[in-house]
CSV table of N, CA and C and ligand atoms in Angstrom, one decimal:
chain,number,residue,atom,x,y,z
J,30,MET,N,-0.6,-3.4,-17.9
J,30,MET,CA,-0.8,-1.9,-18.1
J,30,MET,C,-0.5,-0.8,-17.6
J,31,GLU,N,-1.0,0.7,-17.5
J,31,GLU,CA,-0.6,1.0,-16.9
J,31,GLU,C,-1.5,1.0,-15.5
J,32,LYS,N,-0.3,1.7,-14.6
J,32,LYS,CA,-1.4,1.7,-12.7
J,32,LYS,C,-2.7,2.7,-13.1
J,33,LEU,N,-3.3,2.8,-12.3
J,33,LEU,CA,-4.7,3.5,-11.9
J,33,LEU,C,-3.9,4.1,-11.7
J,34,LYS,N,-4.2,5.9,-11.7
J,34,LYS,CA,-4.6,6.4,-10.7
J,34,LYS,C,-6.2,7.3,-10.1
J,35,ILE,N,-5.9,7.1,-9.5
J,35,ILE,CA,-7.0,7.3,-8.2
J,35,ILE,C,-6.5,8.9,-7.3
J,36,ALA,N,-7.4,9.5,-8.0
J,36,ALA,CA,-7.4,10.9,-6.2
J,36,ALA,C,-8.7,10.9,-5.2
J,37,ILE,N,-8.1,10.6,-4.1
J,37,ILE,CA,-8.9,11.0,-2.8
J,37,ILE,C,-8.6,11.8,-1.9
J,38,ALA,N,-10.1,12.4,-1.3
J,38,ALA,CA,-10.6,13.0,-0.4
J,38,ALA,C,-11.4,12.9,0.8
J,39,SER,N,-11.4,13.7,1.7
J,39,SER,CA,-13.2,13.3,3.0
J,39,SER,C,-12.6,15.3,3.5
J,40,ASP,N,-13.9,15.1,3.7
J,40,ASP,CA,-14.3,16.2,4.9
J,40,ASP,C,-13.9,14.9,6.3
J,41,HIS,N,-14.0,16.9,7.7
J,41,HIS,CA,-13.2,16.1,8.3
J,41,HIS,C,-13.9,14.5,9.3
J,42,GLY,N,-15.5,14.3,8.3
J,42,GLY,CA,-16.4,13.1,9.0
J,42,GLY,C,-15.8,12.0,8.3
J,43,GLY,N,-15.1,12.1,7.2
J,43,GLY,CA,-14.1,11.1,7.4
J,43,GLY,C,-13.2,11.0,6.5
J,44,PHE,N,-12.5,11.7,7.8
J,44,PHE,CA,-10.3,11.7,7.3
J,44,PHE,C,-9.5,11.4,7.8
J,45,GLU,N,-10.7,9.9,8.7
J,45,GLU,CA,-9.6,9.0,9.6
J,45,GLU,C,-10.1,8.3,9.1
J,46,LEU,N,-10.5,7.9,7.9
J,46,LEU,CA,-11.5,6.2,7.2
J,46,LEU,C,-10.8,7.0,6.1
J,47,LYS,N,-10.2,8.2,5.4
J,47,LYS,CA,-10.0,8.6,3.9
J,47,LYS,C,-8.2,7.7,4.2
J,48,GLY,N,-7.4,8.3,5.3
J,48,GLY,CA,-6.1,7.9,6.2
J,48,GLY,C,-5.7,6.5,5.8
J,49,GLU,N,-6.8,5.9,5.7
J,49,GLU,CA,-6.5,4.3,5.8
J,49,GLU,C,-6.5,3.7,4.7
J,50,ILE,N,-7.4,4.3,3.6
J,50,ILE,CA,-7.8,3.8,2.4
J,50,ILE,C,-7.0,4.3,1.7
J,51,TYR,N,-6.1,5.6,2.0
J,51,TYR,CA,-5.6,6.0,0.9
J,51,TYR,C,-4.6,4.5,1.4
J,52,ASN,N,-3.9,4.3,2.5
J,52,ASN,CA,-2.4,3.2,2.9
J,52,ASN,C,-3.0,1.9,1.9
J,53,TYR,N,-4.0,2.4,2.5
J,53,TYR,CA,-4.5,0.7,1.7
J,53,TYR,C,-4.6,1.0,0.4
J,54,LEU,N,-5.1,1.4,-1.3
J,54,LEU,CA,-4.8,1.6,-2.6
J,54,LEU,C,-3.3,1.8,-2.7
J,55,LEU,N,-2.6,3.0,-2.0
J,55,LEU,CA,-0.9,2.9,-2.8
J,55,LEU,C,-0.3,1.7,-2.1
J,56,ASN,N,-1.1,0.2,-1.3
J,56,ASN,CA,-0.4,-1.0,-0.9
J,56,ASN,C,-0.2,-2.0,-2.1
J,57,LYS,N,-1.8,-1.6,-2.3
J,57,LYS,CA,-2.7,-2.2,-3.4
J,57,LYS,C,-2.1,-2.1,-5.0
J,58,GLY,N,-1.0,-0.9,-4.7
J,58,GLY,CA,0.0,-0.4,-6.1
J,58,GLY,C,-0.3,0.6,-7.8
J,59,TYR,N,-1.3,1.6,-6.9
J,59,TYR,CA,-2.5,1.8,-7.4
J,59,TYR,C,-1.4,3.5,-7.2
J,60,ILE,N,-1.6,4.6,-8.1
J,60,ILE,CA,-1.3,5.5,-8.3
J,60,ILE,C,-2.0,6.5,-7.1
J,61,VAL,N,-2.1,6.8,-6.1
J,61,VAL,CA,-2.9,8.0,-5.5
J,61,VAL,C,-2.6,8.4,-4.5
J,62,LYS,N,-3.4,10.3,-4.4
J,62,LYS,CA,-3.3,11.5,-4.4
J,62,LYS,C,-4.3,11.7,-3.0
J,63,ASP,N,-3.9,12.2,-2.1
J,63,ASP,CA,-4.7,12.5,-1.7
J,63,ASP,C,-5.0,13.4,-1.9
J,64,PHE,N,-5.4,14.7,-1.6
J,64,PHE,CA,-6.3,16.0,-1.7
J,64,PHE,C,-7.6,16.5,-0.3
J,65,GLY,N,-6.8,16.0,0.8
J,65,GLY,CA,-7.0,16.6,1.8
J,65,GLY,C,-8.5,15.5,2.4
J,66,THR,N,-8.8,16.5,3.0
J,66,THR,CA,-8.7,18.0,4.1
J,66,THR,C,-7.6,17.2,5.2
J,67,ASN,N,-7.1,17.9,5.3
J,67,ASN,CA,-6.2,17.5,6.5
J,67,ASN,C,-5.9,17.0,8.4
J,68,SER,N,-7.4,17.3,8.6
J,68,SER,CA,-7.4,16.9,9.8
J,68,SER,C,-8.7,16.4,10.3
J,69,LYS,N,-8.8,17.2,11.1
J,69,LYS,CA,-10.1,16.5,11.5
J,69,LYS,C,-11.0,18.0,12.7
J,70,ASP,N,-10.3,18.6,12.0
J,70,ASP,CA,-11.4,19.9,12.0
J,70,ASP,C,-12.6,20.3,10.6
J,71,SER,N,-13.5,20.9,11.6
J,71,SER,CA,-14.8,20.9,10.9
J,71,SER,C,-14.7,22.3,9.4
J,72,CYS,N,-14.8,21.4,8.4
J,72,CYS,CA,-14.7,21.4,7.1
J,72,CYS,C,-15.5,21.5,5.7
J,73,ASP,N,-15.9,22.4,4.3
J,73,ASP,CA,-17.2,22.2,3.9
J,73,ASP,C,-16.8,20.0,2.5
J,74,TYR,N,-17.9,19.7,3.2
J,74,TYR,CA,-17.2,19.1,1.7
J,74,TYR,C,-16.9,18.8,-0.1
J,75,PRO,N,-18.5,19.8,-0.1
J,75,PRO,CA,-18.2,20.5,-1.8
J,75,PRO,C,-16.8,21.2,-2.1
J,76,ILE,N,-16.2,21.6,-1.1
J,76,ILE,CA,-14.5,22.4,-1.5
J,76,ILE,C,-13.8,21.1,-2.0
J,77,TYR,N,-14.2,19.7,-1.4
J,77,TYR,CA,-12.9,18.6,-1.2
J,77,TYR,C,-13.5,17.6,-2.5
J,78,ALA,N,-15.1,17.1,-2.3
J,78,ALA,CA,-16.0,16.7,-3.8
J,78,ALA,C,-15.5,17.1,-4.8
J,79,LYS,N,-15.4,18.6,-5.7
J,79,LYS,CA,-15.2,18.9,-6.7
J,79,LYS,C,-13.4,19.6,-7.0
J,80,LYS,N,-12.3,19.4,-5.6
J,80,LYS,CA,-10.9,19.4,-6.5
J,80,LYS,C,-10.3,17.4,-6.8
J,81,VAL,N,-11.7,16.5,-5.9
J,81,VAL,CA,-11.0,15.6,-7.3
J,81,VAL,C,-11.7,15.5,-8.7
J,82,CYS,N,-12.9,16.1,-8.2
J,82,CYS,CA,-14.0,15.5,-9.6
J,82,CYS,C,-12.8,16.5,-10.0
J,83,TYR,N,-11.9,17.8,-11.0
J,83,TYR,CA,-11.4,18.8,-11.5
J,83,TYR,C,-10.4,18.1,-11.7
J,84,GLU,N,-10.2,17.0,-11.2
J,84,GLU,CA,-8.4,15.9,-11.2
J,84,GLU,C,-9.0,15.3,-12.6
J,85,ILE,N,-10.0,14.7,-12.3
J,85,ILE,CA,-10.6,13.6,-12.8
J,85,ILE,C,-11.0,14.7,-14.9
J,86,ILE,N,-11.0,15.9,-14.1
J,86,ILE,CA,-11.7,16.4,-15.9
J,86,ILE,C,-10.8,16.4,-16.4
J,87,ASN,N,-10.0,16.7,-16.0
J,87,ASN,CA,-8.5,17.7,-16.5
J,87,ASN,C,-7.3,16.3,-17.4
J,88,GLY,N,-8.2,15.1,-17.1
J,88,GLY,CA,-7.9,14.2,-17.2
J,88,GLY,C,-6.7,13.7,-16.5
J,89,ASN,N,-6.2,14.0,-15.4
J,89,ASN,CA,-4.9,14.2,-14.1
J,89,ASN,C,-5.2,12.5,-13.7
J,90,PHE,N,-6.7,12.0,-12.9
J,90,PHE,CA,-6.7,10.9,-12.7
J,90,PHE,C,-7.6,10.3,-13.5
J,91,ASP,N,-7.5,8.6,-13.1
J,91,ASP,CA,-8.6,7.8,-14.1
J,91,ASP,C,-9.7,8.5,-13.1
J,92,LYS,N,-10.0,7.5,-11.6
J,92,LYS,CA,-10.9,7.2,-10.6
J,92,LYS,C,-10.7,8.2,-9.4
J,93,GLY,N,-11.6,8.3,-8.9
J,93,GLY,CA,-11.9,8.9,-7.6
J,93,GLY,C,-12.1,8.5,-6.0
J,94,VAL,N,-12.6,8.2,-5.0
J,94,VAL,CA,-12.6,8.5,-4.5
J,94,VAL,C,-13.0,9.4,-2.9
J,95,LEU,N,-14.1,9.8,-2.2
J,95,LEU,CA,-14.1,10.5,-1.8
J,95,LEU,C,-15.1,10.9,-0.3
J,96,ILE,N,-14.9,10.9,0.7
J,96,ILE,CA,-15.7,10.1,2.2
J,96,ILE,C,-16.2,11.5,3.0
J,97,CYS,N,-17.0,11.5,3.4
J,97,CYS,CA,-17.5,12.3,4.2
J,97,CYS,C,-18.4,11.2,5.3
J,98,GLY,N,-19.1,11.7,6.2
J,98,GLY,CA,-20.0,11.2,7.1
J,98,GLY,C,-20.9,10.1,6.7
J,99,THR,N,-21.9,10.3,5.5
J,99,THR,CA,-22.8,9.9,5.1
J,99,THR,C,-22.5,9.3,3.1
J,100,GLY,N,-21.4,9.8,2.6
J,100,GLY,CA,-20.8,10.1,1.2
J,100,GLY,C,-22.0,10.1,0.2
J,101,LEU,N,-22.7,10.7,1.0
J,101,LEU,CA,-24.1,11.8,0.1
J,101,LEU,C,-23.8,12.8,-0.1
J,102,GLY,N,-23.4,14.2,0.7
J,102,GLY,CA,-22.8,14.8,0.1
J,102,GLY,C,-22.5,14.9,-1.6
J,103,MET,N,-21.3,14.4,-0.5
J,103,MET,CA,-19.8,14.0,-2.0
J,103,MET,C,-20.2,13.5,-2.8
J,104,GLN,N,-20.9,12.5,-3.0
J,104,GLN,CA,-22.0,12.0,-4.0
J,104,GLN,C,-22.7,12.8,-4.9
J,105,ILE,N,-24.1,13.8,-4.1
J,105,ILE,CA,-24.5,14.7,-4.8
J,105,ILE,C,-24.4,16.1,-5.6
J,106,THR,N,-22.5,16.2,-4.7
J,106,THR,CA,-21.7,17.3,-5.2
J,106,THR,C,-21.1,16.7,-6.8
J,107,ALA,N,-20.0,15.8,-6.9
J,107,ALA,CA,-19.4,15.5,-7.7
J,107,ALA,C,-20.5,15.4,-9.0
J,108,ASN,N,-21.8,14.7,-9.3
J,108,ASN,CA,-22.4,14.0,-10.2
J,108,ASN,C,-23.2,15.7,-10.6
J,109,ARG,N,-22.9,17.1,-10.0
J,109,ARG,CA,-23.5,17.9,-11.0
J,109,ARG,C,-22.5,18.9,-11.7
J,110,PHE,N,-21.3,17.9,-12.0
J,110,PHE,CA,-20.3,17.7,-13.4
J,110,PHE,C,-20.8,16.7,-14.3
J,111,ASN,N,-21.2,16.7,-15.2
J,111,ASN,CA,-21.1,16.3,-16.9
J,111,ASN,C,-20.2,15.0,-16.2
J,112,GLN,N,-19.2,15.1,-16.9
J,112,GLN,CA,-18.3,14.2,-17.5
J,112,GLN,C,-17.7,13.3,-15.6
J,113,ILE,N,-18.8,13.0,-14.1
J,113,ILE,CA,-18.3,12.6,-13.0
J,113,ILE,C,-19.6,12.0,-13.6
J,114,ARG,N,-19.9,10.3,-12.8
J,114,ARG,CA,-20.9,10.3,-12.5
J,114,ARG,C,-19.9,8.8,-10.7
J,115,ALA,N,-20.8,9.8,-9.7
J,115,ALA,CA,-20.4,8.9,-8.8
J,115,ALA,C,-21.7,8.0,-8.0
J,116,VAL,N,-21.4,7.4,-6.7
J,116,VAL,CA,-21.7,6.2,-6.1
J,116,VAL,C,-21.5,6.3,-5.1
J,117,CYS,N,-22.3,6.9,-4.2
J,117,CYS,CA,-22.5,6.4,-2.9
J,117,CYS,C,-22.7,5.0,-2.0
J,118,VAL,N,-21.4,4.2,-2.2
J,118,VAL,CA,-21.8,2.7,-2.0
J,118,VAL,C,-21.9,2.7,-0.4
J,119,SER,N,-22.7,1.1,0.3
J,119,SER,CA,-22.2,1.0,0.8
J,119,SER,C,-22.5,-0.9,1.4
J,120,ASP,N,-22.3,-1.7,0.0
J,120,ASP,CA,-22.4,-2.5,-0.2
J,120,ASP,C,-21.6,-3.5,-1.5
J,121,THR,N,-20.9,-4.7,-2.2
J,121,THR,CA,-20.3,-4.8,-2.4
J,121,THR,C,-21.1,-4.9,-3.9
J,122,TYR,N,-22.4,-5.6,-3.7
J,122,TYR,CA,-23.0,-5.0,-5.3
J,122,TYR,C,-23.3,-4.7,-5.7
J,123,SER,N,-23.0,-3.4,-5.1
J,123,SER,CA,-23.5,-1.8,-6.1
J,123,SER,C,-22.3,-1.5,-6.4
J,124,ALA,N,-20.9,-1.9,-5.5
J,124,ALA,CA,-19.5,-1.5,-6.4
J,124,ALA,C,-19.2,-1.9,-7.1
J,125,LYS,N,-19.7,-3.7,-7.5
J,125,LYS,CA,-19.8,-4.3,-8.4
J,125,LYS,C,-20.8,-3.7,-9.9
J,126,MET,N,-21.1,-3.6,-9.1
J,126,MET,CA,-22.6,-3.2,-11.2
J,126,MET,C,-22.6,-1.3,-11.0
J,127,ALA,N,-21.6,-0.8,-10.2
J,127,ALA,CA,-22.0,0.6,-10.5
J,127,ALA,C,-20.5,0.2,-11.3
J,128,ARG,N,-19.5,0.2,-11.5
J,128,ARG,CA,-18.5,-0.5,-13.0
J,128,ARG,C,-19.0,-0.9,-13.9
J,129,ALA,N,-19.5,-1.5,-13.8
J,129,ALA,CA,-19.9,-2.9,-14.7
J,129,ALA,C,-20.8,-2.2,-15.4
J,130,HIS,N,-21.5,-1.8,-14.9
J,130,HIS,CA,-23.2,-1.7,-16.2
J,130,HIS,C,-23.6,0.0,-16.2
J,131,ASN,N,-22.1,1.0,-15.0
J,131,ASN,CA,-22.7,2.6,-14.5
J,131,ASN,C,-21.5,3.4,-15.4
J,132,ASP,N,-20.6,2.7,-15.3
J,132,ASP,CA,-18.9,3.4,-15.6
J,132,ASP,C,-18.5,3.7,-14.7
J,133,ALA,N,-19.3,4.2,-13.7
J,133,ALA,CA,-18.9,4.6,-12.4
J,133,ALA,C,-17.5,5.5,-12.1
J,134,ASN,N,-16.9,6.9,-12.0
J,134,ASN,CA,-15.9,7.0,-12.2
J,134,ASN,C,-15.3,7.5,-10.3
J,135,VAL,N,-16.4,8.3,-9.9
J,135,VAL,CA,-16.1,8.6,-8.6
J,135,VAL,C,-16.8,7.4,-7.4
J,136,LEU,N,-16.1,7.4,-5.9
J,136,LEU,CA,-16.9,6.5,-5.8
J,136,LEU,C,-17.4,6.8,-4.5
J,137,THR,N,-18.2,6.6,-3.9
J,137,THR,CA,-18.0,7.5,-1.9
J,137,THR,C,-18.6,6.9,-1.2
J,138,PHE,N,-18.9,7.0,0.4
J,138,PHE,CA,-18.8,6.7,1.1
J,138,PHE,C,-19.0,7.2,2.1
J,139,GLY,N,-19.6,6.7,3.2
J,139,GLY,CA,-20.0,7.3,4.1
J,139,GLY,C,-19.1,6.9,5.8
J,140,ALA,N,-18.0,7.1,6.0
J,140,ALA,CA,-16.8,7.3,7.1
J,140,ALA,C,-18.4,7.0,8.6
J,141,ARG,N,-19.2,7.4,8.2
J,141,ARG,CA,-20.2,7.1,10.1
J,141,ARG,C,-21.3,5.8,9.0
J,142,VAL,N,-21.1,5.2,8.4
J,142,VAL,CA,-22.0,3.9,7.3
J,142,VAL,C,-21.6,2.4,7.6
J,143,VAL,N,-19.7,2.9,7.2
J,143,VAL,CA,-19.1,1.7,6.5
J,143,VAL,C,-18.0,1.6,7.4
J,144,GLY,N,-17.5,0.0,8.5
J,144,GLY,CA,-16.8,0.0,9.3
J,144,GLY,C,-15.0,0.1,7.4
J,145,LEU,N,-14.0,0.1,8.7
J,145,LEU,CA,-12.6,0.0,7.7
J,145,LEU,C,-12.5,-1.3,6.8
J,146,GLY,N,-13.8,-2.5,7.0
J,146,GLY,CA,-13.5,-4.2,6.5
J,146,GLY,C,-13.8,-3.5,5.6
J,147,LEU,N,-15.1,-3.7,5.7
J,147,LEU,CA,-16.0,-3.1,4.1
J,147,LEU,C,-15.8,-2.1,3.4
J,148,ALA,N,-15.4,-1.0,3.8
J,148,ALA,CA,-14.6,-0.5,3.0
J,148,ALA,C,-13.3,-0.7,2.6
J,149,LYS,N,-13.0,-1.2,2.5
J,149,LYS,CA,-11.8,-1.8,1.8
J,149,LYS,C,-12.2,-3.0,0.3
J,150,GLU,N,-13.5,-3.7,1.2
J,150,GLU,CA,-14.1,-4.5,0.6
J,150,GLU,C,-14.3,-4.1,-0.9
J,151,ILE,N,-15.0,-2.5,-0.9
J,151,ILE,CA,-15.8,-2.0,-1.2
J,151,ILE,C,-14.6,-1.0,-3.0
J,152,VAL,N,-14.0,-1.0,-2.0
J,152,VAL,CA,-13.2,-0.3,-2.9
J,152,VAL,C,-12.1,-1.3,-3.9
J,153,ASP,N,-11.7,-2.7,-3.1
J,153,ASP,CA,-11.2,-3.5,-3.8
J,153,ASP,C,-12.8,-4.0,-5.3
J,154,THR,N,-13.6,-3.8,-5.1
J,154,THR,CA,-14.0,-4.7,-5.9
J,154,THR,C,-14.8,-3.3,-7.1
J,155,PHE,N,-14.9,-1.9,-6.4
J,155,PHE,CA,-14.7,-0.9,-7.4
J,155,PHE,C,-14.1,-0.8,-8.4
J,156,PHE,N,-12.8,-1.7,-8.1
J,156,PHE,CA,-11.7,-1.0,-8.6
J,156,PHE,C,-11.0,-1.8,-9.7
J,157,GLU,N,-11.9,-3.4,-8.8
J,157,GLU,CA,-10.9,-4.0,-9.9
J,157,GLU,C,-12.6,-5.3,-11.3
J,158,THR,N,-13.6,-4.0,-11.1
J,158,THR,CA,-14.0,-3.8,-12.0
J,158,THR,C,-14.4,-3.3,-13.1
J,159,ASP,N,-14.6,-4.1,-14.4
J,159,ASP,CA,-14.3,-3.4,-15.7
J,159,ASP,C,-16.1,-2.6,-16.0
J,160,PHE,N,-15.9,-1.6,-16.4
J,160,PHE,CA,-17.6,-1.6,-17.7
J,160,PHE,C,-17.1,-2.5,-18.0
J,161,GLU,N,-18.9,-2.9,-18.5
J,161,GLU,CA,-18.9,-3.8,-20.2
J,161,GLU,C,-19.8,-3.4,-21.5
J,162,PHE,N,-18.9,-2.2,-21.1
J,162,PHE,CA,-19.9,-1.0,-22.4
J,162,PHE,C,-21.6,-2.4,-23.1
J,163,GLY,N,-20.8,-2.3,-24.3
J,163,GLY,CA,-22.1,-2.6,-25.4
J,163,GLY,C,-23.6,-2.2,-24.7
J,164,ARG,N,-24.6,-2.9,-24.6
J,164,ARG,CA,-25.7,-1.8,-24.0
J,164,ARG,C,-25.8,-0.6,-22.9
J,165,HIS,N,-25.1,-1.2,-22.3
J,165,HIS,CA,-24.9,-0.3,-20.4
J,165,HIS,C,-24.4,1.1,-21.1
J,166,GLN,N,-23.1,1.5,-22.5
J,166,GLN,CA,-22.7,2.6,-23.7
J,166,GLN,C,-23.6,2.9,-23.7
J,167,LYS,N,-24.5,2.8,-24.8
J,167,LYS,CA,-25.9,3.7,-24.9
J,167,LYS,C,-27.0,4.0,-24.2
J,168,ARG,N,-27.2,3.8,-23.1
J,168,ARG,CA,-27.9,4.3,-21.8
J,168,ARG,C,-26.9,5.0,-21.3
J,169,ILE,N,-25.3,5.0,-20.9
J,169,ILE,CA,-24.9,6.7,-21.1
J,169,ILE,C,-25.3,7.3,-21.6
J,170,ASP,N,-24.8,7.2,-22.8
J,170,ASP,CA,-25.0,8.0,-23.8
J,170,ASP,C,-26.3,8.9,-23.4
J,171,MET,N,-27.2,8.6,-23.1
J,171,MET,CA,-28.7,8.9,-23.3
J,171,MET,C,-29.0,9.7,-21.3
J,172,ILE,N,-27.9,9.9,-20.7
J,172,ILE,CA,-27.7,10.3,-18.8
J,172,ILE,C,-27.7,11.5,-19.5
A,213,RB5,C1,-20.6,16.3,8.1
A,213,RB5,O1,-21.5,16.5,9.1
A,213,RB5,C2,-21.7,15.6,7.9
A,213,RB5,O2,-23.0,16.5,6.6
A,213,RB5,C3,-20.4,14.8,6.3
A,213,RB5,O3,-19.9,14.8,6.5
A,213,RB5,C4,-21.7,14.3,4.7
A,213,RB5,O4,-22.3,13.7,5.7
A,213,RB5,C5,-22.7,15.6,4.4
A,213,RB5,O5,-23.2,15.3,3.0
Protein backbone atom coordinates (compact mmCIF):
# COMPACT_ATOMS: atom_id res chain seq x y z
CA MET A 1 0.00 0.00 0.00
CA GLU A 2 1.22 3.50 -0.79
CA LYS A 3 2.35 5.60 2.13
CA LEU A 4 -0.05 8.30 3.26
CA LYS A 5 1.20 11.81 2.51
CA ILE A 6 0.51 14.25 5.31
CA ALA A 7 0.96 18.04 5.16
CA ILE A 8 1.41 19.65 8.57
CA ALA A 9 1.52 23.30 9.69
CA SER A 10 0.91 25.50 12.70
CA ASP A 11 1.00 29.06 13.87
CA HIS A 12 3.22 30.18 16.76
CA GLY A 13 0.75 28.71 19.29
CA GLY A 14 1.17 25.25 17.82
CA PHE A 15 4.82 25.50 16.82
CA GLU A 16 6.35 23.27 19.51
CA LEU A 17 3.65 20.60 19.37
CA LYS A 18 3.89 20.60 15.56
CA GLY A 19 7.57 19.64 15.80
CA GLU A 20 6.74 16.75 18.10
CA ILE A 21 3.87 15.51 15.95
CA TYR A 22 5.91 15.92 12.75
CA ASN A 23 8.64 13.63 14.16
CA TYR A 24 6.07 11.22 15.55
CA LEU A 25 4.32 10.79 12.18
CA LEU A 26 7.64 10.53 10.35
CA ASN A 27 8.78 7.75 12.71
CA LYS A 28 5.50 5.95 12.04
CA GLY A 29 6.44 5.73 8.35
CA TYR A 30 4.19 8.40 6.88
CA ILE A 31 5.46 10.88 4.28
CA VAL A 32 5.24 14.18 6.14
CA LYS A 33 6.08 17.73 5.05
CA ASP A 34 6.18 20.74 7.36
CA PHE A 35 4.68 23.92 5.86
CA GLY A 36 5.65 26.21 8.76
CA THR A 37 5.59 28.29 10.81
CA ASN A 38 9.26 27.99 11.65
CA SER A 39 9.52 29.81 14.97
CA LYS A 40 7.56 30.89 18.02
CA ASP A 41 7.27 34.43 16.64
CA SER A 42 3.69 35.62 16.42
CA CYS A 43 2.09 34.93 13.02
CA ASP A 44 -1.32 34.54 11.38
CA TYR A 45 -2.88 31.07 11.35
CA PRO A 46 -4.86 31.50 8.07
CA ILE A 47 -1.60 31.70 6.09
CA TYR A 48 -0.59 28.23 7.28
CA ALA A 49 -4.05 26.69 7.09
CA LYS A 50 -4.30 27.78 3.44
CA LYS A 51 -0.86 26.37 2.55
CA VAL A 52 -1.88 22.89 3.74
CA CYS A 53 -5.32 23.08 2.11
CA TYR A 54 -3.84 24.07 -1.27
CA GLU A 55 -1.48 21.07 -1.10
CA ILE A 56 -4.42 18.71 -0.51
CA ILE A 57 -6.64 20.33 -3.14
CA ASN A 58 -3.79 20.16 -5.69
CA GLY A 59 -3.34 16.45 -4.94
CA ASN A 60 0.19 16.74 -3.55
CA PHE A 61 -0.85 15.46 -0.13
CA ASP A 62 -3.64 13.15 1.08
CA LYS A 63 -4.37 14.68 4.45
CA GLY A 64 -3.44 17.56 6.72
CA VAL A 65 -2.71 18.39 10.33
CA LEU A 66 -3.11 22.00 11.51
CA ILE A 67 -2.21 23.12 15.00
CA CYS A 68 -2.81 26.49 16.62
CA GLY A 69 -3.56 27.52 20.19
CA THR A 70 -7.09 26.14 20.16
CA GLY A 71 -7.34 24.40 16.77
CA LEU A 72 -10.35 26.59 16.04
CA GLY A 73 -8.91 29.24 13.75
CA MET A 74 -7.29 26.50 11.68
CA GLN A 75 -10.58 24.59 11.45
CA ILE A 76 -12.59 27.68 10.47
CA THR A 77 -10.08 28.64 7.75
CA ALA A 78 -9.70 25.15 6.31
CA ASN A 79 -13.45 24.66 6.04
CA ARG A 80 -13.74 27.64 3.69
CA PHE A 81 -12.51 25.29 0.94
CA ASN A 82 -15.17 23.04 -0.64
CA GLN A 83 -12.83 20.07 -0.92
CA ILE A 84 -11.73 20.25 2.71
CA ARG A 85 -13.49 18.66 5.66
CA ALA A 86 -11.58 19.86 8.71
CA VAL A 87 -12.35 18.79 12.25
CA CYS A 88 -11.07 20.28 15.48
CA VAL A 89 -10.69 17.30 17.77
CA SER A 90 -9.63 16.87 21.38
CA ASP A 91 -10.72 13.26 22.02
CA THR A 92 -10.07 9.94 20.29
CA TYR A 93 -13.75 9.02 19.78
CA SER A 94 -14.30 12.16 17.69
CA ALA A 95 -11.06 11.51 15.79
CA LYS A 96 -12.34 8.03 14.88
CA MET A 97 -15.83 9.14 13.87
CA ALA A 98 -14.50 12.11 11.89
CA ARG A 99 -12.81 9.61 9.61
CA ALA A 100 -15.37 6.77 9.69
CA HIS A 101 -18.49 8.88 9.13
CA ASN A 102 -17.33 12.30 7.90
CA ASP A 103 -14.30 11.34 5.77
CA ALA A 104 -12.44 14.29 7.30
CA ASN A 105 -9.23 15.10 5.46
CA VAL A 106 -7.80 17.73 7.80
CA LEU A 107 -7.28 17.28 11.53
CA THR A 108 -6.89 20.35 13.69
CA PHE A 109 -6.23 20.62 17.40
CA GLY A 110 -5.09 23.13 19.96
CA ALA A 111 -1.69 23.02 21.58
CA ARG A 112 -3.25 24.88 24.52
CA VAL A 113 -6.00 22.26 24.75
CA VAL A 114 -4.38 18.83 24.29
CA GLY A 115 -1.06 17.58 25.64
CA LEU A 116 1.49 15.63 23.64
CA GLY A 117 0.29 12.19 24.79
CA LEU A 118 -3.32 12.82 23.80
CA ALA A 119 -2.28 14.52 20.56
CA LYS A 120 -0.36 11.36 19.58
CA GLU A 121 -3.39 9.16 20.32
CA ILE A 122 -5.62 11.50 18.30
CA VAL A 123 -3.35 11.42 15.23
CA ASP A 124 -2.98 7.62 15.51
CA THR A 125 -6.75 7.19 15.61
CA PHE A 126 -7.37 9.68 12.81
CA PHE A 127 -4.83 8.21 10.40
CA GLU A 128 -5.64 4.56 11.19
CA THR A 129 -9.41 4.84 10.69
CA ASP A 130 -10.92 4.34 7.24
CA PHE A 131 -14.01 6.04 5.87
CA GLU A 132 -17.00 3.68 5.89
CA PHE A 133 -18.62 4.99 2.66
CA GLY A 134 -22.23 3.71 2.19
CA ARG A 135 -24.84 6.01 3.71
CA HIS A 136 -22.12 8.37 4.90
CA GLN A 137 -20.96 9.12 1.35
CA LYS A 138 -24.47 10.20 0.41
CA ARG A 139 -24.53 12.63 3.35
CA ILE A 140 -21.14 14.07 2.45
CA ASP A 141 -22.38 14.61 -1.10
CA MET A 142 -25.25 16.63 0.41
CA ILE A 143 -22.98 19.07 2.26
C1 LIG B 1 -3.00 32.83 18.86
O1 LIG B 1 -2.90 33.52 20.05
C2 LIG B 1 -4.32 32.08 18.79
O2 LIG B 1 -5.37 32.97 18.62
C3 LIG B 1 -4.30 31.06 17.69
O3 LIG B 1 -3.23 30.18 17.90
C4 LIG B 1 -5.51 30.18 17.55
O4 LIG B 1 -5.86 29.60 18.76
C5 LIG B 1 -6.65 30.76 16.84
O5 LIG B 1 -7.68 30.11 16.61
